[in-house]
XYZ file of C-alpha atoms in Angstrom:
680
model
C 0.000 0.000 0.000
C 1.111 3.553 -0.703
C 1.433 6.123 2.079
C -1.826 7.921 1.242
C -3.890 4.725 1.520
C -2.118 3.789 4.739
C -2.748 7.240 6.173
C -6.461 7.026 5.376
C -6.827 3.569 6.943
C -5.109 4.697 10.124
C -7.166 7.900 10.294
C -10.425 5.934 9.937
C -9.443 3.753 12.895
C -8.423 6.742 15.021
C -11.001 9.252 13.802
C -12.246 9.925 17.359
C -8.890 11.390 18.472
C -7.855 13.150 15.244
C -7.889 16.928 14.972
C -6.152 19.588 12.906
C -3.077 19.489 15.146
C -2.492 15.795 14.504
C -1.271 13.911 11.490
C -0.549 10.282 10.686
C 1.494 11.094 7.594
C 4.868 10.272 9.147
C 3.851 6.784 10.357
C 2.184 6.079 7.005
C 5.273 7.249 5.129
C 7.521 4.963 7.190
C 5.063 2.078 6.885
C 4.942 2.385 3.084
C 8.450 0.929 2.826
C 7.417 -2.420 4.334
C 5.842 -5.463 2.682
C 2.054 -5.695 2.621
C 1.920 -8.465 5.213
C 3.821 -6.316 7.730
C 1.653 -3.305 6.958
C -1.478 -5.344 7.658
C 0.059 -6.684 10.857
C 0.778 -3.146 12.058
C -2.736 -1.896 11.188
C -4.226 -4.917 12.949
C -2.246 -4.021 16.063
C -3.521 -0.432 15.894
C -7.107 -1.686 15.648
C -6.618 -3.966 18.640
C -5.051 -1.235 20.801
C -7.739 1.300 19.802
C -10.402 -0.936 21.399
C -8.773 -0.213 24.749
C -7.544 3.341 24.101
C -7.691 5.367 20.890
C -5.138 7.798 22.343
C -2.693 4.982 23.065
C -3.240 3.647 19.536
C -2.438 7.089 18.090
C 0.802 7.311 20.059
C 1.556 3.712 19.090
C 1.474 4.722 15.403
C 4.197 7.309 15.968
C 6.356 5.477 18.481
C 6.089 1.891 17.264
C 6.708 2.370 13.536
C 10.527 2.292 13.936
C 10.225 -0.913 15.982
C 8.588 -2.759 13.080
C 11.921 -3.134 11.309
C 13.769 -4.170 14.452
C 11.471 -6.892 15.774
C 11.268 -10.388 14.330
C 7.883 -11.581 13.136
C 7.659 -14.029 16.029
C 8.449 -11.353 18.623
C 5.953 -8.716 17.434
C 2.745 -10.307 18.879
C 4.299 -10.823 22.302
C 5.610 -7.257 22.297
C 2.120 -5.866 21.562
C 0.729 -8.159 24.267
C 3.298 -6.694 26.659
C 2.117 -3.186 25.800
C -1.516 -4.088 26.460
C -0.584 -5.796 29.736
C 1.404 -2.735 30.849
C -1.612 -0.532 30.080
C -4.006 -2.836 31.936
C -1.744 -3.410 34.955
C -1.362 0.334 35.414
C -5.163 0.835 35.506
C -5.237 2.377 32.029
C -2.457 4.843 32.742
C -1.272 6.246 29.417
C 2.130 7.393 30.696
C 3.051 3.883 31.848
C 2.159 2.424 28.467
C 4.145 5.123 26.653
C 7.139 4.429 28.869
C 6.916 0.777 27.806
C 6.860 1.867 24.149
C 9.865 4.145 24.520
C 11.941 1.730 26.577
C 12.523 -0.692 23.702
C 15.388 0.433 21.449
C 15.289 -2.454 18.942
C 19.052 -2.495 18.692
C 19.804 -4.337 21.890
C 23.474 -5.376 21.959
C 24.039 -9.104 21.569
C 27.503 -8.483 23.008
C 29.536 -5.565 24.320
C 31.264 -4.770 21.019
C 28.491 -2.502 19.707
C 28.899 -3.934 16.184
C 26.022 -3.579 13.707
C 25.792 -5.628 10.497
C 24.079 -4.660 7.257
C 21.698 -7.678 7.063
C 20.101 -6.912 10.439
C 19.197 -3.299 9.513
C 18.830 -3.609 5.745
C 15.026 -3.654 5.903
C 14.906 -0.471 7.992
C 17.331 1.356 5.674
C 15.346 0.248 2.624
C 12.174 1.679 4.128
C 13.843 5.021 4.818
C 15.350 5.128 1.342
C 12.038 4.353 -0.340
C 10.330 7.089 1.640
C 12.943 9.649 0.604
C 13.293 8.859 -3.076
C 10.016 7.215 -4.021
C 11.861 4.461 -5.866
C 13.762 1.300 -5.038
C 17.559 1.110 -4.860
C 19.698 -1.890 -3.999
C 21.729 -1.937 -0.797
C 24.851 -4.041 -1.355
C 27.796 -4.935 0.824
C 31.242 -3.621 -0.169
C 34.607 -2.841 1.392
C 34.198 0.886 0.688
C 30.988 2.975 0.731
C 30.052 4.508 -2.649
C 27.213 4.652 -5.184
C 27.066 3.916 -8.889
C 23.724 5.849 -8.996
C 21.783 2.565 -9.312
C 22.847 0.856 -6.066
C 24.209 1.917 -2.699
C 27.309 0.102 -1.429
C 27.790 -0.031 2.346
C 30.171 -1.896 4.662
C 29.055 -5.352 5.749
C 29.580 -4.394 9.407
C 30.379 -1.235 11.361
C 31.957 -1.132 14.812
C 33.520 2.339 14.657
C 31.700 3.588 17.760
C 31.244 1.954 21.127
C 27.437 1.748 20.960
C 25.196 0.024 18.455
C 22.974 3.082 18.225
C 25.862 5.271 17.035
C 26.998 2.620 14.541
C 23.453 2.359 13.232
C 23.358 6.147 12.784
C 26.615 5.902 10.849
C 25.062 3.336 8.505
C 22.143 5.681 7.952
C 24.423 8.694 7.344
C 26.489 6.763 4.764
C 23.315 5.879 2.871
C 21.824 9.388 3.091
C 25.041 10.928 1.733
C 24.965 8.612 -1.293
C 21.267 9.405 -1.812
C 22.092 13.132 -1.682
C 24.703 12.748 -4.442
C 22.014 11.418 -6.782
C 19.232 13.758 -5.649
C 21.170 17.031 -5.574
C 23.092 16.691 -8.823
C 26.645 15.507 -8.062
C 26.494 13.196 -11.073
C 24.875 15.703 -13.435
C 28.284 16.301 -15.011
C 31.098 14.053 -16.160
C 33.344 14.553 -13.124
C 36.277 12.582 -14.533
C 36.376 14.803 -17.610
C 36.001 17.978 -15.535
C 38.990 17.060 -13.332
C 41.361 16.158 -16.168
C 42.801 19.687 -16.222
C 44.359 19.250 -12.771
C 47.921 17.816 -12.618
C 47.229 15.613 -9.588
C 43.884 14.018 -10.420
C 43.675 11.985 -7.220
C 44.138 15.078 -5.080
C 41.614 16.994 -7.189
C 39.050 14.201 -6.651
C 39.583 14.325 -2.882
C 39.257 18.103 -2.799
C 36.164 18.052 -5.022
C 34.598 15.334 -2.876
C 35.167 17.399 0.257
C 33.555 20.465 -1.342
C 30.601 18.439 -2.606
C 30.148 16.982 0.865
C 29.818 20.496 2.283
C 27.253 21.419 -0.395
C 25.272 18.213 0.092
C 25.289 18.704 3.873
C 23.695 22.126 3.330
C 21.049 20.607 1.034
C 20.240 17.923 3.602
C 20.008 20.563 6.346
C 17.391 22.478 4.339
C 15.257 19.455 3.491
C 15.935 16.980 6.326
C 16.983 18.953 9.415
C 16.503 16.017 11.779
C 18.826 13.743 9.819
C 21.263 16.614 9.370
C 21.563 17.011 13.136
C 22.296 13.300 13.551
C 24.987 13.506 10.874
C 26.433 16.565 12.591
C 26.667 14.650 15.878
C 28.624 11.905 14.112
C 31.073 14.466 12.727
C 31.520 16.047 16.154
C 32.029 12.668 17.843
C 34.645 11.804 15.231
C 36.389 15.202 15.422
C 35.619 16.135 11.801
C 36.195 19.888 12.002
C 38.287 21.851 9.519
C 37.858 25.632 9.705
C 40.144 26.136 6.720
C 37.131 25.252 4.597
C 34.822 27.916 6.030
C 35.169 30.315 3.082
C 34.070 27.639 0.643
C 31.290 26.606 3.016
C 29.874 30.127 2.998
C 29.347 29.850 -0.762
C 28.327 26.196 -0.983
C 25.624 26.522 1.674
C 23.544 28.829 -0.522
C 20.403 27.221 -2.009
C 21.375 28.204 -5.559
C 24.731 26.398 -5.390
C 25.118 23.324 -7.584
C 27.866 20.952 -8.697
C 29.265 23.698 -10.927
C 29.779 25.860 -7.839
C 31.829 23.076 -6.261
C 34.027 22.894 -9.368
C 34.531 26.656 -9.349
C 35.510 26.548 -5.654
C 37.892 23.695 -6.425
C 39.780 25.875 -8.905
C 40.284 28.441 -6.133
C 41.339 25.935 -3.455
C 43.539 23.579 -5.482
C 46.597 25.901 -5.695
C 46.572 26.451 -1.909
C 47.864 22.977 -1.111
C 44.979 22.262 1.280
C 44.252 18.657 2.275
C 40.586 17.967 3.048
C 39.537 16.269 6.252
C 36.957 13.723 5.115
C 33.654 13.492 6.971
C 33.093 10.142 8.623
C 30.136 9.358 6.328
C 31.712 10.770 3.175
C 32.651 7.470 1.536
C 34.384 7.564 -1.842
C 33.758 8.812 -5.357
C 34.224 5.819 -7.660
C 34.235 7.630 -10.982
C 34.913 4.487 -13.004
C 31.674 2.937 -11.741
C 29.394 5.725 -12.999
C 31.039 6.717 -16.280
C 28.174 5.293 -18.331
C 25.430 7.255 -16.594
C 26.898 10.719 -16.007
C 26.051 13.944 -17.801
C 22.837 14.491 -19.749
C 21.969 10.808 -19.855
C 21.676 10.567 -16.090
C 19.927 13.918 -15.928
C 17.348 12.639 -18.382
C 16.846 9.489 -16.319
C 16.374 11.547 -13.163
C 13.901 13.870 -14.832
C 11.938 10.901 -16.137
C 11.862 9.368 -12.693
C 10.693 12.634 -11.174
C 7.916 13.026 -13.711
C 6.714 9.515 -13.025
C 6.356 10.196 -9.294
C 4.741 13.613 -9.468
C 1.231 12.369 -9.979
C 1.461 9.652 -7.338
C 0.265 10.871 -3.950
C 1.848 7.838 -2.353
C 5.374 8.846 -3.282
C 7.341 11.322 -1.263
C 7.620 14.681 -3.009
C 10.846 15.559 -1.240
C 13.104 14.493 -4.087
C 10.997 16.204 -6.760
C 10.905 19.417 -4.754
C 14.641 19.283 -4.156
C 15.298 18.844 -7.847
C 13.843 22.264 -8.499
C 17.110 23.720 -7.221
C 18.991 21.768 -9.886
C 16.650 21.316 -12.851
C 18.126 20.639 -16.276
C 17.349 24.112 -17.614
C 19.276 25.766 -14.790
C 22.251 23.447 -15.270
C 22.288 24.059 -19.008
C 22.066 27.815 -18.475
C 24.992 27.653 -16.070
C 26.953 25.448 -18.436
C 26.337 27.927 -21.233
C 28.111 30.674 -19.296
C 31.836 31.053 -19.930
C 33.940 29.173 -17.386
C 36.114 32.191 -16.707
C 33.038 34.247 -15.799
C 31.873 31.684 -13.230
C 35.397 31.397 -11.803
C 35.722 35.168 -11.556
C 32.443 35.400 -9.636
C 33.468 32.688 -7.174
C 36.917 34.244 -6.794
C 35.379 37.611 -6.004
C 33.144 35.995 -3.400
C 36.131 34.303 -1.762
C 37.993 37.592 -1.579
C 34.980 39.380 -0.113
C 34.533 36.940 2.766
C 36.170 37.644 6.144
C 39.425 35.873 6.857
C 38.047 34.179 9.972
C 34.469 32.951 9.853
C 34.255 31.464 13.355
C 31.911 28.642 14.211
C 28.568 28.006 12.576
C 25.557 29.309 14.551
C 23.759 26.875 16.788
C 20.858 24.987 15.329
C 17.556 26.789 15.772
C 14.820 24.318 16.706
C 12.220 26.764 15.437
C 13.236 25.847 11.893
C 12.908 22.121 12.468
C 10.391 19.661 11.155
C 11.088 16.093 12.160
C 9.051 12.993 12.827
C 9.674 13.428 16.580
C 9.510 9.688 17.171
C 10.280 9.130 20.822
C 8.133 11.965 22.166
C 4.446 12.763 22.096
C 3.395 13.428 18.528
C 1.213 16.420 19.376
C 3.731 18.246 21.537
C 2.262 21.618 20.611
C 2.505 24.346 18.024
C 5.960 25.497 19.041
C 7.396 22.125 18.036
C 6.531 22.846 14.413
C 7.258 26.503 13.789
C 7.804 29.834 15.483
C 4.536 31.560 16.369
C 4.661 35.164 17.461
C 2.321 36.401 20.130
C -0.439 38.584 18.758
C -0.260 37.318 15.184
C -3.730 37.325 13.552
C -4.794 33.724 12.938
C -7.630 32.379 10.752
C -8.897 28.821 10.291
C -10.000 27.349 6.944
C -11.439 24.086 5.731
C -9.461 21.898 3.350
C -10.918 19.602 0.701
C -10.004 15.910 0.972
C -10.659 14.475 -2.464
C -10.178 10.856 -1.379
C -12.975 11.215 1.205
C -15.070 13.602 -0.874
C -15.533 15.950 2.066
C -13.932 18.900 3.841
C -11.586 18.678 6.785
C -13.245 21.258 8.989
C -11.018 24.055 10.361
C -8.026 22.006 9.252
C -5.651 24.835 8.289
C -4.512 27.825 10.310
C -3.434 30.915 8.381
C -1.180 33.329 10.256
C -0.634 36.882 9.064
C 2.620 38.763 9.296
C 4.401 41.548 7.434
C 7.476 41.223 5.264
C 10.424 42.794 7.048
C 11.411 45.967 5.141
C 14.899 46.034 3.638
C 16.429 49.289 2.459
C 18.514 48.913 -0.657
C 19.122 49.914 -4.225
C 16.937 47.289 -5.915
C 14.235 49.774 -6.961
C 16.733 52.163 -8.544
C 18.609 49.289 -10.184
C 15.377 47.870 -11.625
C 14.300 51.261 -12.960
C 17.686 51.644 -14.635
C 17.789 48.060 -15.944
C 14.322 48.271 -17.517
C 14.241 51.984 -18.296
C 13.258 51.431 -21.936
C 10.534 48.948 -21.051
C 9.306 51.182 -18.239
C 8.801 54.119 -20.630
C 6.887 51.881 -23.007
C 4.696 50.495 -20.228
C 3.946 53.951 -18.885
C 2.765 55.103 -22.328
C 0.536 52.080 -22.820
C -0.954 52.258 -19.314
C -1.530 56.006 -19.692
C -3.456 55.229 -22.873
C -5.517 52.648 -20.972
C -6.454 55.279 -18.394
C -7.636 57.693 -21.102
C -9.320 55.003 -23.166
C -12.786 56.015 -24.315
C -15.831 53.789 -24.698
C -17.997 54.005 -27.841
C -21.737 53.935 -27.111
C -23.980 53.229 -30.103
C -27.683 53.818 -30.800
C -27.817 56.846 -28.495
C -30.535 59.573 -28.721
C -27.771 62.177 -28.987
C -24.067 62.094 -29.611
C -20.966 63.142 -31.522
C -21.688 61.418 -34.832
C -24.332 59.479 -36.750
C -24.580 55.746 -36.175
C -24.714 54.530 -39.783
C -26.061 51.079 -38.896
C -28.850 52.532 -36.778
C -29.728 55.097 -39.471
C -29.975 52.442 -42.208
C -32.138 50.250 -39.980
C -34.453 53.197 -39.143
C -34.813 54.108 -42.874
C -35.738 50.483 -43.680
C -38.319 50.380 -40.894
C -39.907 53.659 -42.072
C -40.250 52.468 -45.719
C -41.755 49.214 -44.475
C -44.484 51.137 -42.651
C -43.017 50.809 -39.194
C -41.990 53.547 -36.848
C -38.222 54.143 -37.075
C -36.034 54.512 -33.984
C -34.748 57.904 -32.936
C -31.569 56.439 -31.369
C -29.341 57.272 -34.348
C -26.143 58.634 -32.813
C -22.742 57.528 -31.588
C -21.444 58.931 -28.307
C -17.953 58.580 -26.804
C -17.234 58.718 -23.070
C -14.208 58.015 -20.938
C -14.310 54.475 -19.582
C -14.500 54.386 -15.804
C -12.137 51.765 -14.452
C -13.428 49.916 -11.420
C -10.813 47.213 -10.886
C -9.372 45.625 -7.735
C -6.466 43.191 -8.059
C -4.800 40.984 -5.466
C -1.310 39.753 -6.381
C -0.510 36.493 -4.545
C 3.257 35.915 -4.563
C 4.802 32.483 -4.021
C 7.469 32.782 -1.303
C 8.301 29.071 -1.044
C 11.885 27.864 -0.653
C 12.033 26.815 -4.311
C 12.035 30.500 -5.366
C 15.485 31.005 -3.845
C 18.103 32.700 -6.015
C 17.359 34.422 -9.275
C 13.633 33.458 -9.258
C 13.213 35.584 -6.149
C 15.185 38.376 -7.846
C 12.982 38.549 -10.958
C 9.807 38.271 -8.845
C 10.796 41.434 -7.007
C 11.770 43.201 -10.231
C 8.421 42.320 -11.794
C 6.541 43.692 -8.770
C 8.501 46.940 -8.874
C 7.664 47.442 -12.560
C 4.000 46.651 -11.930
C 3.708 49.087 -9.055
C 5.363 51.857 -11.076
C 2.828 51.588 -13.916
C -0.248 50.735 -11.820
C 0.182 54.016 -9.974
C -0.458 55.751 -13.300
C -3.508 53.651 -14.054
C -5.208 54.244 -10.725
C -6.425 50.669 -10.210
C -6.686 49.454 -6.640
C -4.232 46.654 -5.965
C -2.722 44.717 -3.075
C 0.322 42.435 -2.819
C 0.609 39.538 -0.396
C 3.114 36.704 -0.228
C 2.290 33.201 0.933
C 4.159 30.169 2.223
C 3.899 27.817 5.173
C 4.985 24.616 6.813
C 2.203 22.160 7.508
C -1.520 22.700 7.934
C -1.127 24.500 11.268
C 1.348 27.096 10.089
C 0.224 28.507 6.752
C 1.375 32.100 6.367
C 0.446 35.189 4.413
C 2.895 38.091 4.252
C 1.622 41.643 3.909
C 3.530 43.659 1.308
C 0.921 46.215 0.184
C -2.755 46.588 1.029
C -5.477 48.143 -1.147
C -5.666 51.409 0.778
C -1.873 51.776 1.082
C 0.131 54.206 -1.024
C 3.097 52.993 -3.042
C 5.868 54.640 -1.067
C 9.170 53.798 0.542
C 7.527 51.383 2.968
C 6.085 49.251 0.162
C 9.297 49.479 -1.859
C 11.357 48.276 1.094
C 8.962 45.401 1.760
C 9.245 44.312 -1.884
C 13.024 44.356 -1.475
C 12.592 42.264 1.682
C 10.740 39.385 -0.018
C 12.694 36.211 0.765
C 12.039 32.483 0.216
C 10.383 30.764 3.179
C 8.967 27.222 3.256
C 6.363 25.387 1.142
C 3.453 26.004 -1.270
C 0.028 25.282 0.284
C -1.984 27.003 -2.429
C -5.538 26.180 -1.362
C -5.385 27.891 2.029
C -3.664 30.972 0.588
C -6.339 31.274 -2.128
C -9.155 31.024 0.427
C -7.573 33.570 2.759
C -6.554 36.200 0.215
C -9.694 35.594 -1.859
C -11.773 36.393 1.226
C -9.836 39.649 1.646
C -10.384 40.560 -1.989
C -14.077 39.665 -1.740
C -14.599 42.474 0.763
C -13.493 45.090 -1.790
C -16.298 46.720 -3.784
C -15.323 46.651 -7.468
C -16.853 45.717 -10.786
C -13.828 43.583 -11.690
C -11.904 41.646 -9.058
C -8.820 39.625 -10.000
C -6.697 37.250 -7.930
C -3.406 36.827 -9.805
C -1.078 34.131 -8.469
C 2.623 34.280 -9.278
C 4.194 30.888 -8.559
C 7.062 28.654 -9.647
C 5.439 25.258 -9.127
C 2.565 23.025 -8.125
C 0.984 22.687 -4.630
C 3.392 21.108 -2.153
C 3.822 20.829 1.606
C 5.543 18.540 4.097
C 2.412 16.798 5.429
C 1.282 15.066 2.222
C -0.171 18.157 0.544
C 0.975 17.234 -2.941
C -0.065 15.228 -5.961
C -3.807 14.716 -6.444
C -4.623 15.848 -2.899
C -3.018 19.299 -3.263
C -4.284 19.841 -6.816
C -7.888 18.946 -5.955
C -7.915 21.157 -2.857
C -6.547 24.073 -4.889
C -9.199 23.507 -7.567
C -11.898 23.486 -4.896
C -10.563 26.722 -3.385
C -10.574 28.400 -6.798
C -14.194 27.400 -7.353
C -15.057 28.828 -3.931
C -13.658 32.278 -4.699
C -15.337 32.280 -8.111
C -18.563 32.162 -6.150
C -17.499 35.470 -4.560
C -17.287 37.098 -7.997
C -13.482 36.852 -8.192
C -11.676 35.914 -11.370
C -8.530 33.839 -10.606
C -5.502 33.762 -12.886
C -2.089 32.097 -12.551
C 1.299 33.110 -13.941
C 3.849 30.327 -13.523
C 7.363 29.424 -14.616
C 6.868 25.686 -14.052
C 7.552 23.980 -17.398
C 5.252 21.074 -16.415
C 2.354 23.360 -15.419
C 0.275 22.418 -18.476
C -0.113 18.974 -16.926
C -2.148 20.255 -13.986
C -3.068 23.971 -14.349
C -5.898 23.420 -16.891
C -7.588 21.150 -14.347
C -7.192 23.743 -11.598
C -7.709 27.067 -13.391
C -9.382 26.125 -16.670
C -7.924 26.176 -20.132
C -7.523 29.951 -20.510
C -6.879 31.267 -17.006
C -3.138 30.743 -16.773
C 0.092 31.656 -18.525
C 3.280 29.595 -18.540
C 6.421 31.690 -18.956
C 9.128 29.505 -20.457
C 12.060 31.459 -18.998
C 12.264 33.225 -15.660
C 13.999 36.338 -16.974
C 10.969 37.078 -19.187
C 8.710 37.556 -16.160
C 9.226 41.335 -15.686
C 8.521 42.003 -19.374
C 5.467 39.728 -19.567
C 3.596 40.407 -16.344
C 2.555 43.960 -17.267
C 1.278 42.791 -20.679
C -0.741 40.034 -19.016
C -2.263 42.534 -16.597
C -3.240 44.864 -19.436
C -5.024 42.057 -21.280
C -6.880 40.884 -18.149
C -8.231 44.337 -17.232
C -9.321 45.664 -20.658
């Protein structure tokens, strides 16, 4: 069974204790990696426990899923019996039963050596890998850890640390690092060919591998903060700290960095004679094992695999979302730039960094989302995201297509304001697009002075020839001719209100965020001439309980320095929960009295969030939300730069209510034209 089906079955069993703060996505996602017989066994155990306590059964889903891979089939029934006995013996005390659940580690040492072997944890690693990538890879035993992009090679046994738990974490870190190489684009180029220019190829490979490890660690930290912390603990325990690499780390930790950035950093570091200190989970780069699948061929395979999983709600969307940082178009654009230009940029960045960077800042738990197995699953709002006191908060329903009904008050929308940033972006944009800006101002000025021709009027500026001919024919036929024989021109009164809904998800990092801000600046400059009422709000979020809208400009707010600075302060945030944002901002727009009301969404991709809001579920909820605001007299429209948008936008918006812009840098020049067409 796929994770969506598993989630629904578990929710039906535990419907009495489910609310908008609770989710069974994480247990379902972990359970999806197991065979059907083990899935049924787990669900049967949940049903049995729920007869005694639905709350205990809910906590069992979160705390017992990791145990499924660690317990033999023969042991599982007796372990569940032990849980029920502990609950009964304690007079139905939930804390006692939870203590029983947490006390079992699953990796009890058979001896004092702490050794862990691959066969005993292979099933657990396979489940984790399937949940991350949405596809099956082979886990094979080898003397050295590496990947050929089709299989993962891990040591047959690990006894590096004193405890089995630490050695198990090392196994997991080795596998995650190999998965990250495939997911985040290490093999999107022919590395062997790229490193031929260096005199000492072996040293160049080691340096490049160290740089890529730093970049991949940053990618994992953004997408999988819980796993990243565990990997960081392993590095600390092993003493893997090398501050000589901090300058490179400053560059490679940026979301827009890719494998080309690592190569450019390598060209700066190679002459310095630095020797990298390998991370404990780094493994090796076996270039001879992947020669046949590097470059465009592998990229094509990865894109095909991503496309195949996008429509499947049972497959994790993490890999497909991550690939947006490194899609083929971006790589080809980067490859098309002269090598000396890229090197010069990286060199300038190195020179601009301080000589001593110091230590990295401590991890901020407010930015974490983890499965939290080992503690109560509904620990409170603060465990998911930072919530500021006094923030306005609104609840909205969400459409569950699989159940054909709404989840009542399922999503919480929190309002905040984009932090203003003073800078030169407005002046730079005006200078960069000065020719286009003059043209737009002329065309929008003409729209403001556009006159409307009224025909068949009793008085006017000229004769209406059609009406006159018709009146003459009526008179000669014995009928009374009309006296409405004139044409009259009057200035058209514009009565338009537009809400711009700006995608501020993490996938807009880098130059997408830059052109979004430029496009908004151009729009504001020309809309001030036109006189239309307009508002700008960003949206993002992380889970159903922390959807966010970001105030940039309201309808009754003048376009001044405050708005300009907020536009400059737009930064990527989290995920793309479109349905809730449409309901919230559509409700705001619905309160504005206007003859024409438009909700224009500017986004770079399809609906996506960490709690299963993707695939058919996210698309159908967004479609439902759009139909809801249409009932308020609002016309929705979408402008997107997602090249695959034609696969799903017609179903959501209709065949003519969206525009796909094939290249990001065309956005500032196209958005004003689109607005002119929509409002005339």
